Amino acid sequence: MDTGPMAQDRRDTPTTAALGSGRRSRRAGVRRLRTVLLATALVLGATAPVQAVPALAPATARAAAPGAERNPHEPPYAGQLTKDLLARMQRLRIPGAVVSVTTPEAGTWTTALGTRDLTTGEPLRTGDHLRVGSITKTFTGTVVLQLVQEGRLSLDDPVATYRQGVPNGERITIRQLLQMTSGLYNYAEDPGFNERIDRDPAGEWTPEELLDVAFRHPVYFPPGTAFHYSNTNTVLLGLIAEQLTHRPLAELFRHRIFRPVGLRETGYHPSTAFPRPHPAGYQFLSNVDSLSAPVLTGRDAAWADWSAGDPYDVTNANLSWAGAAGAAVSTVDDLRRWARALATGTLLSPELQRERLTFVPTSDRPGAPGYGLAVANLLGFIGHDGQIPGFTAFMGYDPARRATLVVLADLNQSPDGTAPANELAKVVVADLFAH
């Protein structure tokens, strides 16, 4: 289930996502995890859209073996960083990952580690397409900001100017939708919605159906008074962009972003479509179970790892439910280009880029990410992350260091509850940028 920047809790804030409250105790969470995994295996196995795959142990052995695809001109840090990445992948049960780092001193180093298919053991490749989840929000947000730049709407316009029936629509502004301070309920947190996705992962959703799910719930807070990460905001923004331009979102992305920036392998696919080549996507928990699964540490995390069993193949999930908030597909090379363009404001005026990079705190937790206008400040990098069934992604550019970091993984959540791409990004930051 897609969430937001630096996922820790799951859906409330950017963490690929929520920094919300109400976690269960770690020990109780571990006991629950064992029951959930057994029940999930029975339920999902009976519905046929989700297919069990072999145990991960052979795959992690393959990931650690020689032969990972790497740049032949490796910088000095490559050897140790590769070892550290593989060690973290093994501990977090990540089948495969693509990592790309660019610095002025060493240029670009890209490596693919592990497998794209747990059944065959075929290695992941640096040119593979992966689903990137909430990084899609940066595309939707950029189109909306371009429309602001063109005078077709204002950041301070109320949502009701463009869309009727939105709770607090007369008081919520376009800025607050972009900034995740609208207070609108996140449809991705609705248990019934998640049950339907687990039951019918190939099912179609319209944006209007997603909004209906969200608007059945009360708002979290009055507009502008707090932060809560919500896919509902971005689905609304996508509909507004289509309404103002009379063009579908896929076309707007293509003409306004992908072509100007040179993103030749990036696409918008709110469906089961998945450009090749691509890996399989895996997850350990159902969407319903991930709503309340805790983030575990120490012995609890080790127990969860041991007891998690095999992940499930969710490659063919229909991302119509993610839409403008999470249905993009890309490659590590394209995201490296986009990270820099996004952070430096290539497609926006300097004035509007300054507005975009005005960050609000996502929680009162020290070191929590900051969130701007459909962009986040994560680990000191300006960009976004994403978490979608089968996949996680991290993308960012540090203007001070002129460094770019992109991580894509074919697992949406490790047994300990963490987001794989984000955890691998932390390894890179610790090894290369923490001094």
CSV table of N, CA and C in Angstrom, one decimal, residues 269-415:
chain,number,residue,atom,x,y,z
A,269,HIS,N,0.9,4.3,-15.2
A,269,HIS,CA,0.2,3.1,-15.5
A,269,HIS,C,-0.8,2.8,-14.4
A,270,PRO,N,-1.9,3.5,-14.3
A,270,PRO,CA,-2.9,3.2,-13.3
A,270,PRO,C,-3.7,1.9,-13.7
A,271,SER,N,-3.1,0.8,-13.8
A,271,SER,CA,-3.7,-0.4,-14.3
A,271,SER,C,-2.7,-1.6,-13.9
A,272,THR,N,-2.9,-2.7,-14.6
A,272,THR,CA,-2.0,-3.8,-14.4
A,272,THR,C,-0.8,-3.7,-15.4
A,273,ALA,N,-0.8,-2.7,-16.2
A,273,ALA,CA,0.3,-2.6,-17.2
A,273,ALA,C,1.7,-2.4,-16.5
A,274,PHE,N,2.7,-3.0,-17.1
A,274,PHE,CA,4.0,-3.0,-16.4
A,274,PHE,C,5.1,-3.1,-17.6
A,275,PRO,N,5.7,-2.0,-18.0
A,275,PRO,CA,6.7,-2.1,-19.1
A,275,PRO,C,7.8,-3.1,-18.8
A,276,ARG,N,8.2,-3.8,-19.8
A,276,ARG,CA,9.4,-4.7,-19.7
A,276,ARG,C,10.6,-4.0,-20.1
A,277,PRO,N,11.8,-4.5,-19.6
A,277,PRO,CA,11.9,-5.6,-18.6
A,277,PRO,C,11.6,-5.1,-17.2
A,278,HIS,N,11.0,-6.0,-16.4
A,278,HIS,CA,10.7,-5.6,-15.0
A,278,HIS,C,10.9,-6.9,-14.1
A,279,PRO,N,11.1,-6.7,-12.8
A,279,PRO,CA,11.2,-7.8,-11.9
A,279,PRO,C,9.8,-8.2,-11.4
A,280,ALA,N,9.7,-9.3,-10.7
A,280,ALA,CA,8.5,-9.6,-9.9
A,280,ALA,C,8.5,-8.7,-8.7
A,281,GLY,N,7.4,-8.4,-8.1
A,281,GLY,CA,7.3,-7.6,-6.9
A,281,GLY,C,6.7,-8.5,-5.8
A,282,TYR,N,7.3,-8.3,-4.6
A,282,TYR,CA,7.0,-9.2,-3.5
A,282,TYR,C,6.5,-8.5,-2.2
A,283,GLN,N,5.7,-9.2,-1.4
A,283,GLN,CA,5.4,-8.7,-0.1
A,283,GLN,C,5.1,-9.8,0.8
A,284,PHE,N,5.3,-9.6,2.1
A,284,PHE,CA,5.1,-10.6,3.2
A,284,PHE,C,3.8,-10.5,3.8
A,285,LEU,N,3.2,-9.3,3.9
A,285,LEU,CA,1.9,-9.1,4.6
A,285,LEU,C,0.9,-8.7,3.6
A,286,SER,N,-0.4,-9.0,3.8
A,286,SER,CA,-1.5,-8.4,3.0
A,286,SER,C,-1.6,-6.9,3.3
A,287,ASN,N,-2.4,-6.2,2.5
A,287,ASN,CA,-2.6,-4.8,2.7
A,287,ASN,C,-3.3,-4.5,4.0
A,288,VAL,N,-4.3,-5.4,4.3
A,288,VAL,CA,-5.0,-5.2,5.6
A,288,VAL,C,-4.0,-5.3,6.8
A,289,ASP,N,-3.2,-6.3,6.8
A,289,ASP,CA,-2.3,-6.6,7.9
A,289,ASP,C,-1.3,-5.5,8.0
A,290,SER,N,-0.8,-4.9,6.9
A,290,SER,CA,0.2,-3.9,7.0
A,290,SER,C,-0.3,-2.6,7.6
A,291,LEU,N,-1.6,-2.4,7.7
A,291,LEU,CA,-2.2,-1.2,8.3
A,291,LEU,C,-1.8,-1.1,9.7
A,292,SER,N,-1.6,-2.2,10.5
A,292,SER,CA,-1.3,-2.1,11.9
A,292,SER,C,-0.1,-2.9,12.3
A,293,ALA,N,0.7,-3.4,11.3
A,293,ALA,CA,1.9,-4.1,11.7
A,293,ALA,C,2.9,-3.2,12.2
A,294,PRO,N,3.5,-3.5,13.4
A,294,PRO,CA,4.5,-2.6,14.0
A,294,PRO,C,5.8,-2.6,13.3
A,295,VAL,N,6.6,-1.6,13.6
A,295,VAL,CA,8.0,-1.6,13.2
A,295,VAL,C,8.8,-2.3,14.4
A,296,LEU,N,9.5,-3.3,14.1
A,296,LEU,CA,10.1,-4.1,15.1
A,296,LEU,C,11.7,-3.9,15.2
A,297,THR,N,12.2,-4.1,16.4
A,297,THR,CA,13.7,-4.0,16.5
A,297,THR,C,14.2,-5.2,17.4
A,298,GLY,N,15.5,-5.4,17.4
A,298,GLY,CA,16.1,-6.3,18.3
A,298,GLY,C,15.6,-7.7,18.1
A,299,ARG,N,15.3,-8.5,19.2
A,299,ARG,CA,14.9,-9.8,19.1
A,299,ARG,C,13.6,-10.0,18.4
A,300,ASP,N,12.7,-9.0,18.5
A,300,ASP,CA,11.4,-9.1,17.8
A,300,ASP,C,11.6,-9.1,16.3
A,301,ALA,N,12.5,-8.2,15.9
A,301,ALA,CA,12.8,-8.1,14.4
A,301,ALA,C,13.4,-9.4,13.9
A,302,ALA,N,14.3,-10.0,14.7
A,302,ALA,CA,14.9,-11.2,14.3
A,302,ALA,C,13.9,-12.4,14.3
A,303,TRP,N,13.0,-12.4,15.2
A,303,TRP,CA,12.0,-13.4,15.3
A,303,TRP,C,11.1,-13.3,14.1
A,304,ALA,N,10.7,-12.1,13.8
A,304,ALA,CA,9.8,-11.8,12.6
A,304,ALA,C,10.5,-12.3,11.3
A,305,ASP,N,11.7,-12.0,11.2
A,305,ASP,CA,12.5,-12.4,10.0
A,305,ASP,C,12.5,-13.9,9.9
A,306,TRP,N,12.7,-14.6,11.0
A,306,TRP,CA,12.8,-16.1,11.0
A,306,TRP,C,11.4,-16.7,10.6
A,307,SER,N,10.4,-16.1,11.2
A,307,SER,CA,9.0,-16.7,11.1
A,307,SER,C,8.2,-16.2,9.9
A,308,ALA,N,8.8,-15.3,9.1
A,308,ALA,CA,8.0,-14.6,8.0
A,308,ALA,C,7.6,-15.6,6.9
A,309,GLY,N,8.3,-16.7,6.7
A,309,GLY,CA,8.0,-17.6,5.6
A,309,GLY,C,8.4,-16.9,4.3
A,310,ASP,N,7.7,-17.4,3.3
A,310,ASP,CA,8.0,-16.9,1.9
A,310,ASP,C,7.1,-15.7,1.6
A,311,PRO,N,7.7,-14.7,0.8
A,311,PRO,CA,6.9,-13.6,0.4
A,311,PRO,C,6.0,-14.0,-0.8
A,312,TYR,N,5.0,-13.2,-1.1
A,312,TYR,CA,4.1,-13.5,-2.1
A,312,TYR,C,4.3,-12.6,-3.3
A,313,ASP,N,4.0,-13.1,-4.5
A,313,ASP,CA,4.2,-12.4,-5.8
A,313,ASP,C,3.0,-11.6,-6.0
A,314,VAL,N,3.2,-10.3,-6.1
A,314,VAL,CA,2.0,-9.3,-6.3
A,314,VAL,C,2.3,-8.5,-7.5
A,315,THR,N,3.1,-9.0,-8.5
A,315,THR,CA,3.5,-8.3,-9.6
A,315,THR,C,2.3,-7.7,-10.5
A,316,ASN,N,1.3,-8.5,-10.5
A,316,ASN,CA,0.2,-8.2,-11.4
A,316,ASN,C,-0.9,-7.4,-10.8
A,317,ALA,N,-0.6,-6.7,-9.6
A,317,ALA,CA,-1.7,-5.9,-9.0
A,317,ALA,C,-2.1,-4.7,-9.9
A,318,ASN,N,-3.3,-4.4,-9.8
A,318,ASN,CA,-3.8,-3.2,-10.6
A,318,ASN,C,-3.7,-1.9,-9.7
A,319,LEU,N,-2.9,-1.0,-10.3
A,319,LEU,CA,-2.6,0.2,-9.6
A,319,LEU,C,-3.6,1.4,-9.9
A,320,SER,N,-4.8,1.0,-10.4
A,320,SER,CA,-5.8,2.1,-10.6
A,320,SER,C,-6.2,2.7,-9.2
A,321,TRP,N,-6.0,2.0,-8.1
A,321,TRP,CA,-6.4,2.5,-6.8
A,321,TRP,C,-5.3,3.6,-6.4
A,322,ALA,N,-4.1,3.5,-7.0
A,322,ALA,CA,-3.1,4.5,-6.6
A,322,ALA,C,-3.1,5.7,-7.4
A,323,GLY,N,-3.4,5.6,-8.7
A,323,GLY,CA,-3.6,6.7,-9.6
A,323,GLY,C,-2.6,7.8,-9.5
A,324,ALA,N,-3.1,9.0,-9.4
A,324,ALA,CA,-2.2,10.2,-9.4
A,324,ALA,C,-1.3,10.2,-8.2
A,325,ALA,N,-1.6,9.4,-7.2
A,325,ALA,CA,-0.8,9.3,-6.0
A,325,ALA,C,0.3,8.3,-6.0
A,326,GLY,N,0.3,7.3,-7.0
A,326,GLY,CA,1.3,6.3,-6.9
A,326,GLY,C,1.4,5.3,-8.0
A,327,ALA,N,0.9,5.6,-9.2
A,327,ALA,CA,0.9,4.6,-10.3
A,327,ALA,C,2.0,4.7,-11.3
A,328,ALA,N,3.1,5.4,-11.0
A,328,ALA,CA,4.2,5.6,-12.0
A,328,ALA,C,5.1,4.4,-12.0
A,329,VAL,N,5.8,4.2,-13.1
A,329,VAL,CA,6.8,3.2,-13.3
A,329,VAL,C,8.0,3.9,-13.9
A,330,SER,N,9.2,3.5,-13.4
A,330,SER,CA,10.4,4.2,-13.9
A,330,SER,C,11.6,3.3,-13.7
A,331,THR,N,12.8,3.9,-14.1
A,331,THR,CA,14.1,3.2,-14.0
A,331,THR,C,15.0,4.0,-13.1
A,332,VAL,N,16.1,3.4,-12.6
A,332,VAL,CA,17.0,4.2,-11.8
A,332,VAL,C,17.6,5.3,-12.6
A,333,ASP,N,17.9,5.2,-13.8
A,333,ASP,CA,18.5,6.3,-14.6
A,333,ASP,C,17.6,7.4,-14.8
A,334,ASP,N,16.3,7.2,-15.1
A,334,ASP,CA,15.4,8.2,-15.2
A,334,ASP,C,15.2,9.0,-13.9
A,335,LEU,N,15.1,8.2,-12.8
A,335,LEU,CA,14.9,8.9,-11.5
A,335,LEU,C,16.1,9.7,-11.1
A,336,ARG,N,17.2,9.3,-11.5
A,336,ARG,CA,18.4,10.1,-11.2
A,336,ARG,C,18.3,11.5,-11.9
A,337,ARG,N,17.8,11.5,-13.2
A,337,ARG,CA,17.6,12.8,-13.9
A,337,ARG,C,16.5,13.6,-13.2
A,338,TRP,N,15.4,12.9,-12.9
A,338,TRP,CA,14.3,13.6,-12.3
A,338,TRP,C,14.6,14.1,-10.9
A,339,ALA,N,15.4,13.4,-10.1
A,339,ALA,CA,15.7,13.9,-8.8
A,339,ALA,C,16.4,15.3,-8.8
A,340,ARG,N,17.3,15.5,-9.7
A,340,ARG,CA,18.0,16.7,-9.8
A,340,ARG,C,17.1,17.8,-10.4
A,341,ALA,N,16.3,17.5,-11.4
A,341,ALA,CA,15.4,18.4,-12.0
A,341,ALA,C,14.3,18.9,-11.0
A,342,LEU,N,13.8,18.0,-10.2
A,342,LEU,CA,12.8,18.3,-9.2
A,342,LEU,C,13.4,19.2,-8.1
A,343,ALA,N,14.6,18.9,-7.6
A,343,ALA,CA,15.2,19.6,-6.5
A,343,ALA,C,15.7,21.0,-6.9
A,344,THR,N,16.1,21.2,-8.2
A,344,THR,CA,16.6,22.5,-8.7
A,344,THR,C,15.6,23.3,-9.4
A,345,GLY,N,14.3,22.8,-9.6
A,345,GLY,CA,13.3,23.6,-10.1
A,345,GLY,C,13.4,23.8,-11.6
A,346,THR,N,13.9,22.8,-12.3
A,346,THR,CA,14.1,22.9,-13.8
A,346,THR,C,12.8,23.3,-14.5
A,347,LEU,N,11.7,22.8,-14.1
A,347,LEU,CA,10.4,23.1,-14.8
A,347,LEU,C,9.6,24.2,-14.2
A,348,LEU,N,10.1,24.9,-13.2
A,348,LEU,CA,9.4,25.9,-12.5
A,348,LEU,C,10.2,27.2,-12.4
A,349,SER,N,9.5,28.3,-12.2
A,349,SER,CA,10.2,29.6,-12.0
A,349,SER,C,10.9,29.6,-10.6
A,350,PRO,N,11.9,30.4,-10.5
A,350,PRO,CA,12.6,30.4,-9.2
A,350,PRO,C,11.7,30.7,-8.0
A,351,GLU,N,10.7,31.6,-8.3
A,351,GLU,CA,9.8,32.0,-7.2
A,351,GLU,C,8.9,30.9,-6.8
A,352,LEU,N,8.4,30.1,-7.7
A,352,LEU,CA,7.5,29.0,-7.4
A,352,LEU,C,8.3,27.9,-6.8
A,353,GLN,N,9.6,27.7,-7.2
A,353,GLN,CA,10.4,26.6,-6.6
A,353,GLN,C,10.7,26.9,-5.2
A,354,ARG,N,10.9,28.2,-4.8
A,354,ARG,CA,11.1,28.6,-3.4
A,354,ARG,C,9.8,28.2,-2.6
A,355,GLU,N,8.6,28.5,-3.2
A,355,GLU,CA,7.4,28.1,-2.5
A,355,GLU,C,7.4,26.5,-2.3
A,356,ARG,N,7.8,25.8,-3.4
A,356,ARG,CA,7.7,24.4,-3.3
A,356,ARG,C,8.6,23.8,-2.2
A,357,LEU,N,9.8,24.4,-2.0
A,357,LEU,CA,10.7,23.9,-1.0
A,357,LEU,C,10.6,24.6,0.3
A,358,THR,N,9.4,25.1,0.6
A,358,THR,CA,9.1,25.6,2.0
A,358,THR,C,8.5,24.4,2.7
A,359,PHE,N,9.3,23.8,3.6
A,359,PHE,CA,8.9,22.5,4.2
A,359,PHE,C,8.2,22.7,5.5
A,360,VAL,N,7.2,21.9,5.8
A,360,VAL,CA,6.5,21.9,7.1
A,360,VAL,C,6.9,20.6,7.8
A,361,PRO,N,7.0,20.6,9.1
A,361,PRO,CA,7.4,19.4,9.8
A,361,PRO,C,6.3,18.3,9.7
A,362,THR,N,6.7,17.1,9.6
A,362,THR,CA,5.7,16.0,9.5
A,362,THR,C,5.3,15.4,10.8
A,363,SER,N,6.1,15.7,11.9
A,363,SER,CA,5.8,15.3,13.2
A,363,SER,C,6.7,16.1,14.1
A,364,ASP,N,6.6,15.9,15.5
A,364,ASP,CA,7.4,16.6,16.4
A,364,ASP,C,8.6,15.7,16.8
A,365,ARG,N,8.8,14.5,16.1
A,365,ARG,CA,9.9,13.6,16.3
A,365,ARG,C,11.2,14.2,15.8
A,366,PRO,N,12.2,14.3,16.5
A,366,PRO,CA,13.5,14.9,16.0
A,366,PRO,C,14.0,14.1,14.8
A,367,GLY,N,14.4,14.8,13.8
A,367,GLY,CA,14.9,14.2,12.6
A,367,GLY,C,13.8,13.8,11.6
A,368,ALA,N,12.5,14.1,11.9
A,368,ALA,CA,11.5,13.7,11.0
A,368,ALA,C,11.6,14.4,9.7
A,369,PRO,N,11.1,13.8,8.6
A,369,PRO,CA,11.2,14.4,7.3
A,369,PRO,C,10.4,15.7,7.3
A,370,GLY,N,10.8,16.6,6.4
A,370,GLY,CA,10.0,17.8,6.1
A,370,GLY,C,9.3,17.6,4.8
A,371,TYR,N,8.1,18.3,4.7
A,371,TYR,CA,7.3,18.1,3.5
A,371,TYR,C,6.9,19.5,2.9
A,372,GLY,N,7.2,19.6,1.6
A,372,GLY,CA,6.9,20.8,0.9
A,372,GLY,C,5.7,20.7,0.0
A,373,LEU,N,5.7,21.2,-1.2
A,373,LEU,CA,4.6,21.0,-2.1
A,373,LEU,C,4.9,19.8,-3.0
A,374,ALA,N,4.4,18.7,-2.6
A,374,ALA,CA,4.6,17.4,-3.3
A,374,ALA,C,6.1,17.1,-3.4
A,375,VAL,N,6.8,17.4,-2.4
A,375,VAL,CA,8.2,17.0,-2.3
A,375,VAL,C,8.6,16.9,-0.9
A,376,ALA,N,9.6,16.1,-0.6
A,376,ALA,CA,10.0,15.9,0.8
A,376,ALA,C,11.5,16.1,1.0
A,377,ASN,N,11.9,16.4,2.2
A,377,ASN,CA,13.3,16.5,2.6
A,377,ASN,C,13.6,15.2,3.4
A,378,LEU,N,14.3,14.3,2.8
A,378,LEU,CA,14.6,12.9,3.4
A,378,LEU,C,16.1,12.7,3.5
A,379,LEU,N,16.5,12.5,4.7
A,379,LEU,CA,17.9,12.2,5.0
A,379,LEU,C,18.8,13.3,4.4
A,380,GLY,N,18.3,14.5,4.3
A,380,GLY,CA,19.1,15.6,3.7
A,380,GLY,C,19.0,15.7,2.2
A,381,PHE,N,18.2,14.8,1.6
A,381,PHE,CA,18.0,14.8,0.1
A,381,PHE,C,16.6,15.3,-0.2
A,382,ILE,N,16.5,16.2,-1.2
A,382,ILE,CA,15.2,16.7,-1.6
A,382,ILE,C,14.7,15.7,-2.7
A,383,GLY,N,13.5,15.2,-2.4
A,383,GLY,CA,12.9,14.2,-3.4
A,383,GLY,C,11.7,13.6,-2.8
A,384,HIS,N,11.6,12.3,-2.9
A,384,HIS,CA,10.4,11.6,-2.4
A,384,HIS,C,10.7,10.1,-2.3
A,385,ASP,N,9.9,9.4,-1.6
A,385,ASP,CA,10.0,7.9,-1.6
A,385,ASP,C,8.6,7.4,-2.0
A,386,GLY,N,8.6,6.0,-2.1
A,386,GLY,CA,7.3,5.4,-2.5
A,386,GLY,C,7.2,4.0,-2.0
A,387,GLN,N,6.0,3.5,-1.7
A,387,GLN,CA,5.8,2.2,-1.2
A,387,GLN,C,4.5,1.7,-1.8
A,388,ILE,N,4.6,0.7,-2.6
A,388,ILE,CA,3.4,0.2,-3.3
A,388,ILE,C,3.5,-1.4,-3.3
A,389,PRO,N,2.4,-2.1,-3.4
A,389,PRO,CA,2.5,-3.5,-3.4
A,389,PRO,C,3.6,-4.1,-4.2
A,390,GLY,N,4.6,-4.7,-3.6
A,390,GLY,CA,5.7,-5.4,-4.3
A,390,GLY,C,6.9,-4.5,-4.5
A,391,PHE,N,6.9,-3.2,-4.2
A,391,PHE,CA,8.0,-2.4,-4.5
A,391,PHE,C,8.2,-1.2,-3.5
A,392,THR,N,9.4,-0.8,-3.3
A,392,THR,CA,9.7,0.5,-2.6
A,392,THR,C,10.7,1.3,-3.4
A,393,ALA,N,10.7,2.6,-3.2
A,393,ALA,CA,11.6,3.5,-4.0
A,393,ALA,C,12.0,4.7,-3.1
A,394,PHE,N,13.2,5.1,-3.4
A,394,PHE,CA,13.8,6.3,-2.7
A,394,PHE,C,14.5,7.1,-3.8
A,395,MET,N,14.3,8.4,-3.8
A,395,MET,CA,14.9,9.3,-4.8
A,395,MET,C,15.2,10.7,-4.2
A,396,GLY,N,16.4,11.2,-4.3
A,396,GLY,CA,16.7,12.5,-3.8
A,396,GLY,C,17.9,13.1,-4.3
A,397,TYR,N,18.0,14.4,-4.3
A,397,TYR,CA,19.2,15.2,-4.7
A,397,TYR,C,19.5,16.2,-3.6
A,398,ASP,N,20.8,16.2,-3.3
A,398,ASP,CA,21.3,17.1,-2.2
A,398,ASP,C,22.0,18.3,-2.9
A,399,PRO,N,21.4,19.5,-3.0
A,399,PRO,CA,22.0,20.6,-3.7
A,399,PRO,C,23.4,21.0,-3.1
A,400,ALA,N,23.5,20.9,-1.8
A,400,ALA,CA,24.8,21.3,-1.2
A,400,ALA,C,26.0,20.4,-1.7
A,401,ARG,N,25.7,19.1,-1.7
A,401,ARG,CA,26.8,18.2,-2.1
A,401,ARG,C,26.8,17.9,-3.6
A,402,ARG,N,25.7,18.4,-4.3
A,402,ARG,CA,25.5,18.1,-5.7
A,402,ARG,C,25.5,16.5,-5.9
A,403,ALA,N,24.8,15.9,-5.0
A,403,ALA,CA,24.8,14.4,-4.9
A,403,ALA,C,23.4,13.9,-5.2
A,404,THR,N,23.3,12.8,-5.9
A,404,THR,CA,22.0,12.2,-6.2
A,404,THR,C,22.0,10.8,-5.6
A,405,LEU,N,20.9,10.3,-5.1
A,405,LEU,CA,20.7,9.0,-4.5
A,405,LEU,C,19.4,8.4,-5.0
A,406,VAL,N,19.4,7.3,-5.6
A,406,VAL,CA,18.2,6.6,-6.0
A,406,VAL,C,18.3,5.1,-5.6
A,407,VAL,N,17.3,4.6,-5.0
A,407,VAL,CA,17.2,3.2,-4.6
A,407,VAL,C,15.9,2.6,-5.0
A,408,LEU,N,15.8,1.5,-5.7
A,408,LEU,CA,14.6,0.8,-6.0
A,408,LEU,C,14.7,-0.6,-5.6
A,409,ALA,N,13.7,-1.2,-5.0
A,409,ALA,CA,13.7,-2.5,-4.4
A,409,ALA,C,12.4,-3.3,-4.8
A,410,ASP,N,12.5,-4.6,-5.0
A,410,ASP,CA,11.3,-5.4,-5.4
A,410,ASP,C,10.6,-6.0,-4.2
A,411,LEU,N,10.6,-5.3,-3.1
A,411,LEU,CA,9.8,-5.7,-1.9
A,411,LEU,C,9.2,-4.5,-1.3
A,412,ASN,N,8.0,-4.6,-0.9
A,412,ASN,CA,7.3,-3.4,-0.3
A,412,ASN,C,7.5,-3.2,1.2
A,413,GLN,N,7.8,-4.3,1.9
A,413,GLN,CA,7.9,-4.1,3.3
A,413,GLN,C,8.7,-5.4,3.9
A,414,SER,N,9.7,-5.1,4.6
A,414,SER,CA,10.5,-6.2,5.2
A,414,SER,C,9.7,-6.8,6.4
A,415,PRO,N,10.0,-8.0,6.9
A,415,PRO,CA,9.3,-8.6,8.0
A,415,PRO,C,9.4,-7.8,9.3
